[in-house]
Short mmCIF file of N, CA, C and O in Angstrom, two decimals:
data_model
loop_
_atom_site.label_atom_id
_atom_site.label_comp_id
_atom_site.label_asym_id
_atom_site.label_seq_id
_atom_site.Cartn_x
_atom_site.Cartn_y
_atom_site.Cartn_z
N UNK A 3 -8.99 16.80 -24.28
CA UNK A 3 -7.74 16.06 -24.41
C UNK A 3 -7.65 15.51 -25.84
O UNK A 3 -8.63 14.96 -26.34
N UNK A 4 -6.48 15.64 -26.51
CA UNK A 4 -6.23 15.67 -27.70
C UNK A 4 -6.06 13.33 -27.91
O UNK A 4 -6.00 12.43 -27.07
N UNK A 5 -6.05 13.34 -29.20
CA UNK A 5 -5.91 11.71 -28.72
C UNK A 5 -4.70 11.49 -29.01
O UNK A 5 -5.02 10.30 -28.97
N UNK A 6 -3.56 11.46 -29.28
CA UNK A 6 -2.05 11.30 -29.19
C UNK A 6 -2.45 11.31 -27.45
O UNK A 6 -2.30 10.12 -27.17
N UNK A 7 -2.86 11.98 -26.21
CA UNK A 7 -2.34 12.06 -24.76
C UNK A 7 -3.34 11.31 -24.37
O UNK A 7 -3.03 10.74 -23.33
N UNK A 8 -4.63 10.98 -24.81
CA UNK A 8 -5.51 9.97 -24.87
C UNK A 8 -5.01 8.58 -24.44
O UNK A 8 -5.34 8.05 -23.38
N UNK A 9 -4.14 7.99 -25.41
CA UNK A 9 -3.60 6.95 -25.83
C UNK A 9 -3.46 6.77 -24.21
O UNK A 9 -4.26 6.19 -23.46
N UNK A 10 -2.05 7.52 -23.81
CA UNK A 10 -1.69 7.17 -22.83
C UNK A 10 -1.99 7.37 -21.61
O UNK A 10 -1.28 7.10 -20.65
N UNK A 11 -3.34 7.98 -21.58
CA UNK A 11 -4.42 8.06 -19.81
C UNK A 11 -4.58 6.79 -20.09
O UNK A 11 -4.58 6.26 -21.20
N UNK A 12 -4.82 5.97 -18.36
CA UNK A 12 -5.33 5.27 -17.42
C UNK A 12 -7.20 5.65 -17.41
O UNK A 12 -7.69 6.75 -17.20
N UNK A 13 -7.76 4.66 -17.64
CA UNK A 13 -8.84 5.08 -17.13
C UNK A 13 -9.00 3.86 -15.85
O UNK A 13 -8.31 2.87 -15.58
N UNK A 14 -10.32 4.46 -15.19
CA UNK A 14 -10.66 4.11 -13.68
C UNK A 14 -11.13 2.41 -14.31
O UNK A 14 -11.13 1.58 -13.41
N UNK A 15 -11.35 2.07 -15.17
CA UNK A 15 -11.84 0.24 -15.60
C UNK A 15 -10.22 -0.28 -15.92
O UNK A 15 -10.08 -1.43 -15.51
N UNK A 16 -9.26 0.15 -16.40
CA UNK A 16 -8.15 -0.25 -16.10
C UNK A 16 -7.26 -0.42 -15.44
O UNK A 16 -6.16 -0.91 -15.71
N UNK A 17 -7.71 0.01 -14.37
CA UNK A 17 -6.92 0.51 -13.10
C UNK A 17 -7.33 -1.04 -11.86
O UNK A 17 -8.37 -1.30 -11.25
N UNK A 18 -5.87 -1.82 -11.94
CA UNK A 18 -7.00 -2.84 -10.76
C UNK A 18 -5.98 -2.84 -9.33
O UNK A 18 -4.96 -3.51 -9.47
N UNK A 19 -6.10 -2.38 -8.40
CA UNK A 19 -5.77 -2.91 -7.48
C UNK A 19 -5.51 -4.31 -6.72
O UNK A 19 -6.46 -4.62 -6.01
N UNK A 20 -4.52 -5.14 -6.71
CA UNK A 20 -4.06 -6.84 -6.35
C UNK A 20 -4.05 -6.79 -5.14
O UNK A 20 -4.50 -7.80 -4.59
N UNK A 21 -3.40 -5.32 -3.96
CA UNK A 21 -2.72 -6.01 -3.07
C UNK A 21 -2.78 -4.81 -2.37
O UNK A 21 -2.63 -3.70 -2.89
N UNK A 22 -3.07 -5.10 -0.80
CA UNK A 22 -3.03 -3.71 -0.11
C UNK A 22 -2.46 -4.21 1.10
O UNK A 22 -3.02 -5.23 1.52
N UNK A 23 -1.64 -3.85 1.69
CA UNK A 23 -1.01 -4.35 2.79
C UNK A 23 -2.20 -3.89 4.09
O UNK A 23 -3.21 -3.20 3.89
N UNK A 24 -1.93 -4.25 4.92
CA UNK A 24 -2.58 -3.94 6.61
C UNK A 24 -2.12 -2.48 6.80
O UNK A 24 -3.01 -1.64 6.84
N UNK A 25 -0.96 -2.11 6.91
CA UNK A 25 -0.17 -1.30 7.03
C UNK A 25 -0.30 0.31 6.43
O UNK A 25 0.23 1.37 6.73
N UNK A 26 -1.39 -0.17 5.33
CA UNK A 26 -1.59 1.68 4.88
C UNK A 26 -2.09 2.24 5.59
O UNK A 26 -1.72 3.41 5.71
N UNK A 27 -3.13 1.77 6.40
CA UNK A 27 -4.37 2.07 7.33
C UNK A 27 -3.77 2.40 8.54
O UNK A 27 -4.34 3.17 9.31
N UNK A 28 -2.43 1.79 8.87
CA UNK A 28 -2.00 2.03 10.34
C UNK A 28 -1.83 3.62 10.66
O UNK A 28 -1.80 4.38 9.69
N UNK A 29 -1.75 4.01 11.65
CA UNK A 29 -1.47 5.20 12.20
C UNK A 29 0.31 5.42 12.52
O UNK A 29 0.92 6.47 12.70
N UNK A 30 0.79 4.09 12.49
CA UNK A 30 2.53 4.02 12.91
C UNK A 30 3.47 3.49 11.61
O UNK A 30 4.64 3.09 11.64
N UNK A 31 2.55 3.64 10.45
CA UNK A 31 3.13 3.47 9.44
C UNK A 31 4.21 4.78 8.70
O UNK A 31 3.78 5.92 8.49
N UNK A 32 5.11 4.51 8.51
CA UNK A 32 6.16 5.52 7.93
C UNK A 32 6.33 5.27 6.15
O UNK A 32 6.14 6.25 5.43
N UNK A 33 6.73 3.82 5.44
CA UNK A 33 7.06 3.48 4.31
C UNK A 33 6.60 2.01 4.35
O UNK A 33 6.19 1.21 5.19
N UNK A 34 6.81 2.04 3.32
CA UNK A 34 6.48 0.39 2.95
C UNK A 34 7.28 -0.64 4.04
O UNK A 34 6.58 -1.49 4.59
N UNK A 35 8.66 -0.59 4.33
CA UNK A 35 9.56 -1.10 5.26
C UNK A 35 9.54 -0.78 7.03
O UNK A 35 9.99 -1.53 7.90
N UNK A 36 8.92 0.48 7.22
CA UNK A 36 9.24 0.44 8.15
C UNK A 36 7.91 1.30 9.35
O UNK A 36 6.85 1.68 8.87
N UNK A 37 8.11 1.41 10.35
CA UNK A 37 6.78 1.71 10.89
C UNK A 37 7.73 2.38 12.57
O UNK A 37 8.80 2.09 13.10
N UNK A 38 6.49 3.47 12.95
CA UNK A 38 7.30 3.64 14.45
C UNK A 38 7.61 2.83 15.51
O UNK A 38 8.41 3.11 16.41
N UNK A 39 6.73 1.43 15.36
CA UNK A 39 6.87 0.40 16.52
C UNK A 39 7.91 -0.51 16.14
O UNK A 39 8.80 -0.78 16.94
N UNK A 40 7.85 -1.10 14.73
CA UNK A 40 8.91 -1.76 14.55
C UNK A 40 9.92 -0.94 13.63
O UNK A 40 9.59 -0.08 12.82
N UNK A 41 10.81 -1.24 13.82
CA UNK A 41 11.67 0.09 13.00
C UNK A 41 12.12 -1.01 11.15
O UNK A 41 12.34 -0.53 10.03
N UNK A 42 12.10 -2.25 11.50
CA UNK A 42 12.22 -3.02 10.67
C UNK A 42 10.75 -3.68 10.82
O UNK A 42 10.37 -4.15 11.90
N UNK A 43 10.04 -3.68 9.75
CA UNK A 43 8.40 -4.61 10.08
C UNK A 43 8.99 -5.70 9.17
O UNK A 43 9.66 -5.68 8.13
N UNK A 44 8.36 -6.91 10.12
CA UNK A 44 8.52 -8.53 9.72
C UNK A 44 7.54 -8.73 8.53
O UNK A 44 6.43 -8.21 8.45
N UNK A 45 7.98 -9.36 7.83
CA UNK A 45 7.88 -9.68 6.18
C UNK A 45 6.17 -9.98 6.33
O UNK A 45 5.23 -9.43 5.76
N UNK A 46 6.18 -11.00 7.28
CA UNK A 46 4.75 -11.51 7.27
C UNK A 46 3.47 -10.07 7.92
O UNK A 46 2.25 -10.24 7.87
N UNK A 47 3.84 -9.32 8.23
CA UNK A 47 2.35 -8.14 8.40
C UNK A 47 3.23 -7.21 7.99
O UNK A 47 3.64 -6.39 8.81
N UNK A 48 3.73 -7.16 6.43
CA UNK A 48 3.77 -6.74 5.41
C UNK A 48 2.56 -7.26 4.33
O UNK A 48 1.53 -6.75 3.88
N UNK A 49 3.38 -8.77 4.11
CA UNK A 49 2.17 -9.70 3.33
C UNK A 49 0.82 -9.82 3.48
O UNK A 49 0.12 -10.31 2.60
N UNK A 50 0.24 -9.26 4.86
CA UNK A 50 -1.04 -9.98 5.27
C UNK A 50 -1.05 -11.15 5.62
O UNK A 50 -2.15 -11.69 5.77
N UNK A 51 0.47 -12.10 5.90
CA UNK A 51 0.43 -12.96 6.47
C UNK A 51 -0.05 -13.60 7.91
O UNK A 51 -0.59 -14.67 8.16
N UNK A 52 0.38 -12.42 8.85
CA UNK A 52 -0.12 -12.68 9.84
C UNK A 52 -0.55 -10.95 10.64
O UNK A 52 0.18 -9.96 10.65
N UNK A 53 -2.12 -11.10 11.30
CA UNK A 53 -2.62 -10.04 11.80
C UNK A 53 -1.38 -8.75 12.52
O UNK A 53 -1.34 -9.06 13.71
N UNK A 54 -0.60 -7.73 12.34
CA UNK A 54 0.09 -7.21 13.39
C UNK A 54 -0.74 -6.23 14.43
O UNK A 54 -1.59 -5.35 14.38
N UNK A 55 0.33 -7.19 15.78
CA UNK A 55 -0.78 -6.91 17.12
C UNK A 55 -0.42 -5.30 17.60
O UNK A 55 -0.76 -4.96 18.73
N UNK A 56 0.19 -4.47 16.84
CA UNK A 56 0.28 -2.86 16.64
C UNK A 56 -0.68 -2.12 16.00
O UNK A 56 -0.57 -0.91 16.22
N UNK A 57 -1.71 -2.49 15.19
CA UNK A 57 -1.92 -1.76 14.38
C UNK A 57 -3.37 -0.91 15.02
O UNK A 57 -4.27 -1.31 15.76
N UNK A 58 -3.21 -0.08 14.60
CA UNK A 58 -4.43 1.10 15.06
C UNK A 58 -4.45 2.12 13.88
O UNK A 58 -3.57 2.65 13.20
N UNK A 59 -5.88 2.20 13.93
CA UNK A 59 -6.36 2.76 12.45
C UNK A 59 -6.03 4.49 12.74
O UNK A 59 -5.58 4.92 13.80
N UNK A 60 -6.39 5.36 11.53
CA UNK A 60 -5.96 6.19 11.60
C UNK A 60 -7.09 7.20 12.07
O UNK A 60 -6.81 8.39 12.25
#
């Protein structure tokens, strides 16, 4: 890789992950918004606010 395309790779020490919802892991997850059980998912088990009593791993 030439360094002009250098510049602009990501490497894996720059890269930080903040925030992972409950919800990636689910098996009834569709998008960020929405899931097969709830068709609208409540803000809070989005956030990790509160445990959702749906979730089953994949």
């Amino acid at each position: 890789m030439d360094k002009t395309k250098k510049r602009f790779m990501q490497t894996k020490d720059e890269i930080k992950i903040t925030f992972v919802p409950q919800c990636t892991k689910c098996k009834h997850n569709i998008n960020y918004n929405s899931c097969h059980i709830f068709k609208e998912k409540p803000i809070a088990y989005m956030k990790n606010e509160k445990e959702c009593p749906k979730k089953e791993g994949r």
